[in-house]
Amino acid sequence: MPPPGLVSGSILSFTSIKTPQMSQLAQAVELGLYEWLLSTQVTGIASGLPPSGPPGQLTGVLTVVPNYGLMESAFKGEAIVGPWSSVMWVPIMAGVCKPYSFSGQSVGVGAGGFVGGFVGDPFLLTESLYLSFGSLGIVGPESFRICSALGQGICALFMVGQVVGGIVGTTVAPGPISAPAIGFMI
């Protein structure tokens, strides 16, 4: 998991509105995001040499990059439009876009590479954001719509992120094989 303050600090560094409310919002997004990441995983295909003993250790990085279309669509889907909507979602998008580490095991491959995709539920992220908003005093009739827009948009950013990794362990020859593998966010 990224260290505390990394995502919220990034959000605040990208915003032009330096108010206590924006600081609260950044903290709420970070708390909700970190809680949600505990329920997510990456899945894909490991390729390399077969293991000779215990499963190979999988480590890698999910790189999340900004995508204005995904975030804007999520906010429009919740009917949050106008010039002030982008004042909220642009710094949040920029703040959550970074590399995230994952680890796991590869039963079928002892050493090699891994490519895959991110698996996460946008509704769980919305719920996690809503709970973190409430815990920081961000309440009101629009808070759920904002959390829903953020949940849909942020999850979409993660789902289109690039997932690559490597597998290290003991191997036996012969030849290359491929097998499914799963990693969890760390």
JSON list of C-alpha atoms in Angstrom, two decimals:
[
{"chain": "A", "resi": 1, "resn": "MET", "atom": "CA", "xyz": [0.00, 0.00, 0.00]},
{"chain": "A", "resi": 2, "resn": "PRO", "atom": "CA", "xyz": [1.31, 3.50, -0.69]},
{"chain": "A", "resi": 3, "resn": "PRO", "atom": "CA", "xyz": [2.44, 5.34, 2.44]},
{"chain": "A", "resi": 4, "resn": "PRO", "atom": "CA", "xyz": [-0.10, 7.49, 4.30]},
{"chain": "A", "resi": 5, "resn": "GLY", "atom": "CA", "xyz": [-0.31, 10.98, 2.88]},
{"chain": "A", "resi": 6, "resn": "LEU", "atom": "CA", "xyz": [1.05, 10.10, -0.58]},
{"chain": "A", "resi": 7, "resn": "VAL", "atom": "CA", "xyz": [-2.26, 10.17, -2.48]},
{"chain": "A", "resi": 8, "resn": "SER", "atom": "CA", "xyz": [-3.81, 12.99, -0.44]},
{"chain": "A", "resi": 9, "resn": "GLY", "atom": "CA", "xyz": [-0.62, 15.05, -0.77]},
{"chain": "A", "resi": 10, "resn": "SER", "atom": "CA", "xyz": [-0.62, 14.46, -4.52]},
{"chain": "A", "resi": 11, "resn": "ILE", "atom": "CA", "xyz": [-4.25, 15.53, -4.77]},
{"chain": "A", "resi": 12, "resn": "LEU", "atom": "CA", "xyz": [-3.52, 18.74, -2.86]},
{"chain": "A", "resi": 13, "resn": "SER", "atom": "CA", "xyz": [-0.46, 19.49, -4.97]},
{"chain": "A", "resi": 14, "resn": "PHE", "atom": "CA", "xyz": [-2.61, 19.40, -8.13]},
{"chain": "A", "resi": 15, "resn": "THR", "atom": "CA", "xyz": [-5.45, 21.56, -6.84]},
{"chain": "A", "resi": 16, "resn": "SER", "atom": "CA", "xyz": [-5.73, 25.32, -7.06]},
{"chain": "A", "resi": 17, "resn": "ILE", "atom": "CA", "xyz": [-8.22, 25.37, -4.17]},
{"chain": "A", "resi": 18, "resn": "LYS", "atom": "CA", "xyz": [-6.20, 25.18, -0.94]},
{"chain": "A", "resi": 19, "resn": "THR", "atom": "CA", "xyz": [-9.08, 25.16, 1.54]},
{"chain": "A", "resi": 20, "resn": "PRO", "atom": "CA", "xyz": [-9.62, 22.98, 4.62]},
{"chain": "A", "resi": 21, "resn": "GLN", "atom": "CA", "xyz": [-12.49, 21.33, 2.74]},
{"chain": "A", "resi": 22, "resn": "MET", "atom": "CA", "xyz": [-10.20, 20.28, -0.11]},
{"chain": "A", "resi": 23, "resn": "SER", "atom": "CA", "xyz": [-7.77, 18.86, 2.43]},
{"chain": "A", "resi": 24, "resn": "GLN", "atom": "CA", "xyz": [-10.64, 16.87, 3.99]},
{"chain": "A", "resi": 25, "resn": "LEU", "atom": "CA", "xyz": [-11.71, 15.66, 0.55]},
{"chain": "A", "resi": 26, "resn": "ALA", "atom": "CA", "xyz": [-8.16, 14.56, -0.31]},
{"chain": "A", "resi": 27, "resn": "GLN", "atom": "CA", "xyz": [-7.86, 12.63, 2.97]},
{"chain": "A", "resi": 28, "resn": "ALA", "atom": "CA", "xyz": [-11.25, 10.98, 2.43]},
{"chain": "A", "resi": 29, "resn": "VAL", "atom": "CA", "xyz": [-10.30, 9.87, -1.08]},
{"chain": "A", "resi": 30, "resn": "GLU", "atom": "CA", "xyz": [-7.01, 8.44, 0.19]},
{"chain": "A", "resi": 31, "resn": "LEU", "atom": "CA", "xyz": [-8.69, 6.55, 3.05]},
{"chain": "A", "resi": 32, "resn": "GLY", "atom": "CA", "xyz": [-11.39, 5.12, 0.79]},
{"chain": "A", "resi": 33, "resn": "LEU", "atom": "CA", "xyz": [-8.91, 4.18, -1.92]},
{"chain": "A", "resi": 34, "resn": "TYR", "atom": "CA", "xyz": [-6.51, 2.42, 0.46]},
{"chain": "A", "resi": 35, "resn": "GLU", "atom": "CA", "xyz": [-9.35, 0.47, 2.08]},
{"chain": "A", "resi": 36, "resn": "TRP", "atom": "CA", "xyz": [-10.66, -0.58, -1.34]},
{"chain": "A", "resi": 37, "resn": "LEU", "atom": "CA", "xyz": [-7.25, -1.69, -2.60]},
{"chain": "A", "resi": 38, "resn": "LEU", "atom": "CA", "xyz": [-7.21, -4.37, 0.11]},
{"chain": "A", "resi": 39, "resn": "SER", "atom": "CA", "xyz": [-10.11, -6.10, -1.72]},
{"chain": "A", "resi": 40, "resn": "THR", "atom": "CA", "xyz": [-8.58, -5.93, -5.21]},
{"chain": "A", "resi": 41, "resn": "GLN", "atom": "CA", "xyz": [-6.18, -8.09, -7.17]},
{"chain": "A", "resi": 42, "resn": "VAL", "atom": "CA", "xyz": [-4.35, -8.42, -10.44]},
{"chain": "A", "resi": 43, "resn": "THR", "atom": "CA", "xyz": [-4.76, -11.49, -12.60]},
{"chain": "A", "resi": 44, "resn": "GLY", "atom": "CA", "xyz": [-2.89, -12.57, -15.66]},
{"chain": "A", "resi": 45, "resn": "ILE", "atom": "CA", "xyz": [-0.52, -15.00, -17.27]},
{"chain": "A", "resi": 46, "resn": "ALA", "atom": "CA", "xyz": [2.90, -15.94, -15.98]},
{"chain": "A", "resi": 47, "resn": "SER", "atom": "CA", "xyz": [5.41, -17.24, -18.53]},
{"chain": "A", "resi": 48, "resn": "GLY", "atom": "CA", "xyz": [8.79, -18.77, -17.89]},
{"chain": "A", "resi": 49, "resn": "LEU", "atom": "CA", "xyz": [10.40, -21.91, -16.55]},
{"chain": "A", "resi": 50, "resn": "PRO", "atom": "CA", "xyz": [8.56, -24.51, -14.46]},
{"chain": "A", "resi": 51, "resn": "PRO", "atom": "CA", "xyz": [9.14, -24.51, -10.69]},
{"chain": "A", "resi": 52, "resn": "SER", "atom": "CA", "xyz": [11.28, -27.20, -9.06]},
{"chain": "A", "resi": 53, "resn": "GLY", "atom": "CA", "xyz": [9.97, -26.61, -5.55]},
{"chain": "A", "resi": 54, "resn": "PRO", "atom": "CA", "xyz": [7.77, -24.00, -3.94]},
{"chain": "A", "resi": 55, "resn": "PRO", "atom": "CA", "xyz": [5.79, -21.59, -6.14]},
{"chain": "A", "resi": 56, "resn": "GLY", "atom": "CA", "xyz": [7.63, -18.68, -7.69]},
{"chain": "A", "resi": 57, "resn": "GLN", "atom": "CA", "xyz": [7.26, -15.31, -5.95]},
{"chain": "A", "resi": 58, "resn": "LEU", "atom": "CA", "xyz": [5.36, -12.80, -8.08]},
{"chain": "A", "resi": 59, "resn": "THR", "atom": "CA", "xyz": [6.03, -9.06, -7.71]},
{"chain": "A", "resi": 60, "resn": "GLY", "atom": "CA", "xyz": [5.09, -6.24, -10.01]},
{"chain": "A", "resi": 61, "resn": "VAL", "atom": "CA", "xyz": [3.63, -2.82, -10.60]},
{"chain": "A", "resi": 62, "resn": "LEU", "atom": "CA", "xyz": [0.25, -1.56, -11.72]},
{"chain": "A", "resi": 63, "resn": "THR", "atom": "CA", "xyz": [0.78, 1.80, -13.40]},
{"chain": "A", "resi": 64, "resn": "VAL", "atom": "CA", "xyz": [-2.31, 4.03, -13.28]},
{"chain": "A", "resi": 65, "resn": "VAL", "atom": "CA", "xyz": [-2.21, 6.98, -15.69]},
{"chain": "A", "resi": 66, "resn": "PRO", "atom": "CA", "xyz": [-4.56, 9.96, -16.11]},
{"chain": "A", "resi": 67, "resn": "ASN", "atom": "CA", "xyz": [-7.49, 9.58, -18.50]},
{"chain": "A", "resi": 68, "resn": "TYR", "atom": "CA", "xyz": [-9.68, 12.67, -18.64]},
{"chain": "A", "resi": 69, "resn": "GLY", "atom": "CA", "xyz": [-12.40, 10.93, -20.66]},
{"chain": "A", "resi": 70, "resn": "LEU", "atom": "CA", "xyz": [-12.97, 8.22, -18.06]},
{"chain": "A", "resi": 71, "resn": "MET", "atom": "CA", "xyz": [-13.24, 10.64, -15.13]},
{"chain": "A", "resi": 72, "resn": "GLU", "atom": "CA", "xyz": [-15.37, 13.16, -16.98]},
{"chain": "A", "resi": 73, "resn": "SER", "atom": "CA", "xyz": [-17.74, 10.39, -18.12]},
{"chain": "A", "resi": 74, "resn": "ALA", "atom": "CA", "xyz": [-18.09, 9.11, -14.56]},
{"chain": "A", "resi": 75, "resn": "PHE", "atom": "CA", "xyz": [-19.05, 12.58, -13.33]},
{"chain": "A", "resi": 76, "resn": "LYS", "atom": "CA", "xyz": [-21.44, 13.16, -16.24]},
{"chain": "A", "resi": 77, "resn": "GLY", "atom": "CA", "xyz": [-23.02, 9.78, -15.51]},
{"chain": "A", "resi": 78, "resn": "GLU", "atom": "CA", "xyz": [-23.94, 11.10, -12.06]},
{"chain": "A", "resi": 79, "resn": "ALA", "atom": "CA", "xyz": [-25.15, 14.42, -13.57]},
{"chain": "A", "resi": 80, "resn": "ILE", "atom": "CA", "xyz": [-22.27, 16.31, -11.94]},
{"chain": "A", "resi": 81, "resn": "VAL", "atom": "CA", "xyz": [-21.40, 18.75, -14.70]},
{"chain": "A", "resi": 82, "resn": "GLY", "atom": "CA", "xyz": [-20.25, 22.31, -15.14]},
{"chain": "A", "resi": 83, "resn": "PRO", "atom": "CA", "xyz": [-16.96, 24.10, -14.57]},
{"chain": "A", "resi": 84, "resn": "TRP", "atom": "CA", "xyz": [-16.77, 23.23, -10.86]},
{"chain": "A", "resi": 85, "resn": "SER", "atom": "CA", "xyz": [-16.93, 19.47, -11.41]},
{"chain": "A", "resi": 86, "resn": "SER", "atom": "CA", "xyz": [-13.51, 19.39, -13.08]},
{"chain": "A", "resi": 87, "resn": "VAL", "atom": "CA", "xyz": [-12.10, 21.50, -10.25]},
{"chain": "A", "resi": 88, "resn": "MET", "atom": "CA", "xyz": [-12.83, 18.45, -8.09]},
{"chain": "A", "resi": 89, "resn": "TRP", "atom": "CA", "xyz": [-12.07, 15.47, -10.30]},
{"chain": "A", "resi": 90, "resn": "VAL", "atom": "CA", "xyz": [-8.94, 16.68, -12.12]},
{"chain": "A", "resi": 91, "resn": "PRO", "atom": "CA", "xyz": [-6.72, 16.93, -9.00]},
{"chain": "A", "resi": 92, "resn": "ILE", "atom": "CA", "xyz": [-8.20, 13.72, -7.59]},
{"chain": "A", "resi": 93, "resn": "MET", "atom": "CA", "xyz": [-7.45, 11.90, -10.84]},
{"chain": "A", "resi": 94, "resn": "ALA", "atom": "CA", "xyz": [-3.91, 13.30, -10.92]},
{"chain": "A", "resi": 95, "resn": "GLY", "atom": "CA", "xyz": [-3.41, 12.35, -7.27]},
{"chain": "A", "resi": 96, "resn": "VAL", "atom": "CA", "xyz": [-4.44, 8.71, -7.58]},
{"chain": "A", "resi": 97, "resn": "CYS", "atom": "CA", "xyz": [-2.50, 8.14, -10.81]},
{"chain": "A", "resi": 98, "resn": "LYS", "atom": "CA", "xyz": [0.79, 6.57, -9.83]},
{"chain": "A", "resi": 99, "resn": "PRO", "atom": "CA", "xyz": [2.48, 3.15, -9.67]},
{"chain": "A", "resi": 100, "resn": "TYR", "atom": "CA", "xyz": [1.04, 0.62, -7.20]},
{"chain": "A", "resi": 101, "resn": "SER", "atom": "CA", "xyz": [2.93, -2.52, -6.12]},
{"chain": "A", "resi": 102, "resn": "PHE", "atom": "CA", "xyz": [1.49, -6.02, -5.94]},
{"chain": "A", "resi": 103, "resn": "SER", "atom": "CA", "xyz": [2.76, -9.45, -4.94]},
{"chain": "A", "resi": 104, "resn": "GLY", "atom": "CA", "xyz": [1.62, -13.04, -5.03]},
{"chain": "A", "resi": 105, "resn": "GLN", "atom": "CA", "xyz": [2.67, -16.52, -6.03]},
{"chain": "A", "resi": 106, "resn": "SER", "atom": "CA", "xyz": [2.85, -18.37, -9.30]},
{"chain": "A", "resi": 107, "resn": "VAL", "atom": "CA", "xyz": [2.13, -22.07, -8.85]},
{"chain": "A", "resi": 108, "resn": "GLY", "atom": "CA", "xyz": [2.86, -23.01, -12.48]},
{"chain": "A", "resi": 109, "resn": "VAL", "atom": "CA", "xyz": [5.92, -20.87, -13.19]},
{"chain": "A", "resi": 110, "resn": "GLY", "atom": "CA", "xyz": [9.09, -20.84, -11.10]},
{"chain": "A", "resi": 111, "resn": "ALA", "atom": "CA", "xyz": [10.84, -17.91, -12.79]},
{"chain": "A", "resi": 112, "resn": "GLY", "atom": "CA", "xyz": [9.78, -15.60, -15.59]},
{"chain": "A", "resi": 113, "resn": "GLY", "atom": "CA", "xyz": [7.51, -12.69, -16.39]},
{"chain": "A", "resi": 114, "resn": "PHE", "atom": "CA", "xyz": [3.90, -11.69, -15.75]},
{"chain": "A", "resi": 115, "resn": "VAL", "atom": "CA", "xyz": [1.37, -9.54, -17.61]},
{"chain": "A", "resi": 116, "resn": "GLY", "atom": "CA", "xyz": [-2.21, -9.04, -16.60]},
{"chain": "A", "resi": 117, "resn": "GLY", "atom": "CA", "xyz": [-4.99, -6.73, -15.61]},
{"chain": "A", "resi": 118, "resn": "PHE", "atom": "CA", "xyz": [-6.52, -5.16, -12.54]},
{"chain": "A", "resi": 119, "resn": "VAL", "atom": "CA", "xyz": [-9.70, -6.58, -10.98]},
{"chain": "A", "resi": 120, "resn": "GLY", "atom": "CA", "xyz": [-11.72, -4.35, -8.66]},
{"chain": "A", "resi": 121, "resn": "ASP", "atom": "CA", "xyz": [-15.35, -3.54, -7.96]},
{"chain": "A", "resi": 122, "resn": "PRO", "atom": "CA", "xyz": [-16.39, 0.11, -8.52]},
{"chain": "A", "resi": 123, "resn": "PHE", "atom": "CA", "xyz": [-19.35, -0.31, -6.16]},
{"chain": "A", "resi": 124, "resn": "LEU", "atom": "CA", "xyz": [-17.07, -1.41, -3.33]},
{"chain": "A", "resi": 125, "resn": "LEU", "atom": "CA", "xyz": [-14.91, 1.65, -4.01]},
{"chain": "A", "resi": 126, "resn": "THR", "atom": "CA", "xyz": [-18.00, 3.88, -3.93]},
{"chain": "A", "resi": 127, "resn": "GLU", "atom": "CA", "xyz": [-19.01, 2.37, -0.59]},
{"chain": "A", "resi": 128, "resn": "SER", "atom": "CA", "xyz": [-15.50, 2.72, 0.81]},
{"chain": "A", "resi": 129, "resn": "LEU", "atom": "CA", "xyz": [-15.34, 6.36, -0.30]},
{"chain": "A", "resi": 130, "resn": "TYR", "atom": "CA", "xyz": [-18.77, 7.09, 1.17]},
{"chain": "A", "resi": 131, "resn": "LEU", "atom": "CA", "xyz": [-17.74, 5.65, 4.55]},
{"chain": "A", "resi": 132, "resn": "SER", "atom": "CA", "xyz": [-14.47, 7.60, 4.57]},
{"chain": "A", "resi": 133, "resn": "PHE", "atom": "CA", "xyz": [-16.30, 10.79, 3.57]},
{"chain": "A", "resi": 134, "resn": "GLY", "atom": "CA", "xyz": [-18.68, 10.33, 6.50]},
{"chain": "A", "resi": 135, "resn": "SER", "atom": "CA", "xyz": [-15.87, 9.58, 8.94]},
{"chain": "A", "resi": 136, "resn": "LEU", "atom": "CA", "xyz": [-14.28, 12.92, 8.02]},
{"chain": "A", "resi": 137, "resn": "GLY", "atom": "CA", "xyz": [-17.52, 14.88, 8.25]},
{"chain": "A", "resi": 138, "resn": "ILE", "atom": "CA", "xyz": [-18.21, 15.17, 4.52]},
{"chain": "A", "resi": 139, "resn": "VAL", "atom": "CA", "xyz": [-21.95, 14.54, 4.52]},
{"chain": "A", "resi": 140, "resn": "GLY", "atom": "CA", "xyz": [-24.99, 15.86, 2.75]},
{"chain": "A", "resi": 141, "resn": "PRO", "atom": "CA", "xyz": [-27.38, 15.02, -0.05]},
{"chain": "A", "resi": 142, "resn": "GLU", "atom": "CA", "xyz": [-24.71, 15.19, -2.78]},
{"chain": "A", "resi": 143, "resn": "SER", "atom": "CA", "xyz": [-21.97, 13.22, -1.04]},
{"chain": "A", "resi": 144, "resn": "PHE", "atom": "CA", "xyz": [-23.16, 9.82, -2.31]},
{"chain": "A", "resi": 145, "resn": "ARG", "atom": "CA", "xyz": [-23.37, 11.06, -5.93]},
{"chain": "A", "resi": 146, "resn": "ILE", "atom": "CA", "xyz": [-19.84, 12.45, -5.65]},
{"chain": "A", "resi": 147, "resn": "CYS", "atom": "CA", "xyz": [-18.58, 9.16, -4.18]},
{"chain": "A", "resi": 148, "resn": "SER", "atom": "CA", "xyz": [-20.33, 7.21, -6.92]},
{"chain": "A", "resi": 149, "resn": "ALA", "atom": "CA", "xyz": [-18.75, 9.35, -9.64]},
{"chain": "A", "resi": 150, "resn": "LEU", "atom": "CA", "xyz": [-15.32, 9.03, -8.01]},
{"chain": "A", "resi": 151, "resn": "GLY", "atom": "CA", "xyz": [-15.78, 5.28, -7.51]},
{"chain": "A", "resi": 152, "resn": "GLN", "atom": "CA", "xyz": [-16.68, 4.70, -11.16]},
{"chain": "A", "resi": 153, "resn": "GLY", "atom": "CA", "xyz": [-13.94, 6.97, -12.49]},
{"chain": "A", "resi": 154, "resn": "ILE", "atom": "CA", "xyz": [-11.10, 5.83, -10.23]},
{"chain": "A", "resi": 155, "resn": "CYS", "atom": "CA", "xyz": [-11.93, 2.15, -10.74]},
{"chain": "A", "resi": 156, "resn": "ALA", "atom": "CA", "xyz": [-11.93, 2.68, -14.52]},
{"chain": "A", "resi": 157, "resn": "LEU", "atom": "CA", "xyz": [-8.48, 4.31, -14.29]},
{"chain": "A", "resi": 158, "resn": "PHE", "atom": "CA", "xyz": [-7.15, 1.27, -12.42]},
{"chain": "A", "resi": 159, "resn": "MET", "atom": "CA", "xyz": [-8.78, -1.19, -14.81]},
{"chain": "A", "resi": 160, "resn": "VAL", "atom": "CA", "xyz": [-7.05, 0.31, -17.86]},
{"chain": "A", "resi": 161, "resn": "GLY", "atom": "CA", "xyz": [-3.71, 0.55, -16.03]},
{"chain": "A", "resi": 162, "resn": "GLN", "atom": "CA", "xyz": [-0.71, -1.46, -17.20]},
{"chain": "A", "resi": 163, "resn": "VAL", "atom": "CA", "xyz": [0.15, -4.50, -15.06]},
{"chain": "A", "resi": 164, "resn": "VAL", "atom": "CA", "xyz": [3.62, -6.06, -15.39]},
{"chain": "A", "resi": 165, "resn": "GLY", "atom": "CA", "xyz": [5.77, -8.10, -13.08]},
{"chain": "A", "resi": 166, "resn": "GLY", "atom": "CA", "xyz": [8.34, -10.79, -12.62]},
{"chain": "A", "resi": 167, "resn": "ILE", "atom": "CA", "xyz": [8.54, -14.19, -10.96]},
{"chain": "A", "resi": 168, "resn": "VAL", "atom": "CA", "xyz": [11.54, -15.35, -8.98]},
{"chain": "A", "resi": 169, "resn": "GLY", "atom": "CA", "xyz": [12.04, -18.87, -7.66]},
{"chain": "A", "resi": 170, "resn": "THR", "atom": "CA", "xyz": [13.72, -22.19, -8.28]},
{"chain": "A", "resi": 171, "resn": "THR", "atom": "CA", "xyz": [13.25, -23.78, -11.67]},
{"chain": "A", "resi": 172, "resn": "VAL", "atom": "CA", "xyz": [13.90, -26.94, -13.60]},
{"chain": "A", "resi": 173, "resn": "ALA", "atom": "CA", "xyz": [14.55, -27.24, -17.26]},
{"chain": "A", "resi": 174, "resn": "PRO", "atom": "CA", "xyz": [12.97, -27.93, -19.81]},
{"chain": "A", "resi": 175, "resn": "GLY", "atom": "CA", "xyz": [11.45, -25.14, -21.73]},
{"chain": "A", "resi": 176, "resn": "PRO", "atom": "CA", "xyz": [9.07, -22.28, -21.22]},
{"chain": "A", "resi": 177, "resn": "ILE", "atom": "CA", "xyz": [5.51, -22.70, -19.95]},
{"chain": "A", "resi": 178, "resn": "SER", "atom": "CA", "xyz": [2.59, -20.38, -19.24]},
{"chain": "A", "resi": 179, "resn": "ALA", "atom": "CA", "xyz": [0.17, -20.49, -16.31]},
{"chain": "A", "resi": 180, "resn": "PRO", "atom": "CA", "xyz": [-2.41, -18.22, -14.67]},
{"chain": "A", "resi": 181, "resn": "ALA", "atom": "CA", "xyz": [-1.25, -16.19, -11.66]},
{"chain": "A", "resi": 182, "resn": "ILE", "atom": "CA", "xyz": [-2.86, -13.78, -9.17]},
{"chain": "A", "resi": 183, "resn": "GLY", "atom": "CA", "xyz": [-1.29, -10.93, -7.22]},
{"chain": "A", "resi": 184, "resn": "PHE", "atom": "CA", "xyz": [-2.60, -8.70, -4.43]},
{"chain": "A", "resi": 185, "resn": "MET", "atom": "CA", "xyz": [-1.97, -5.01, -3.86]},
{"chain": "A", "resi": 186, "resn": "ILE", "atom": "CA", "xyz": [0.69, -4.24, -1.23]}
]
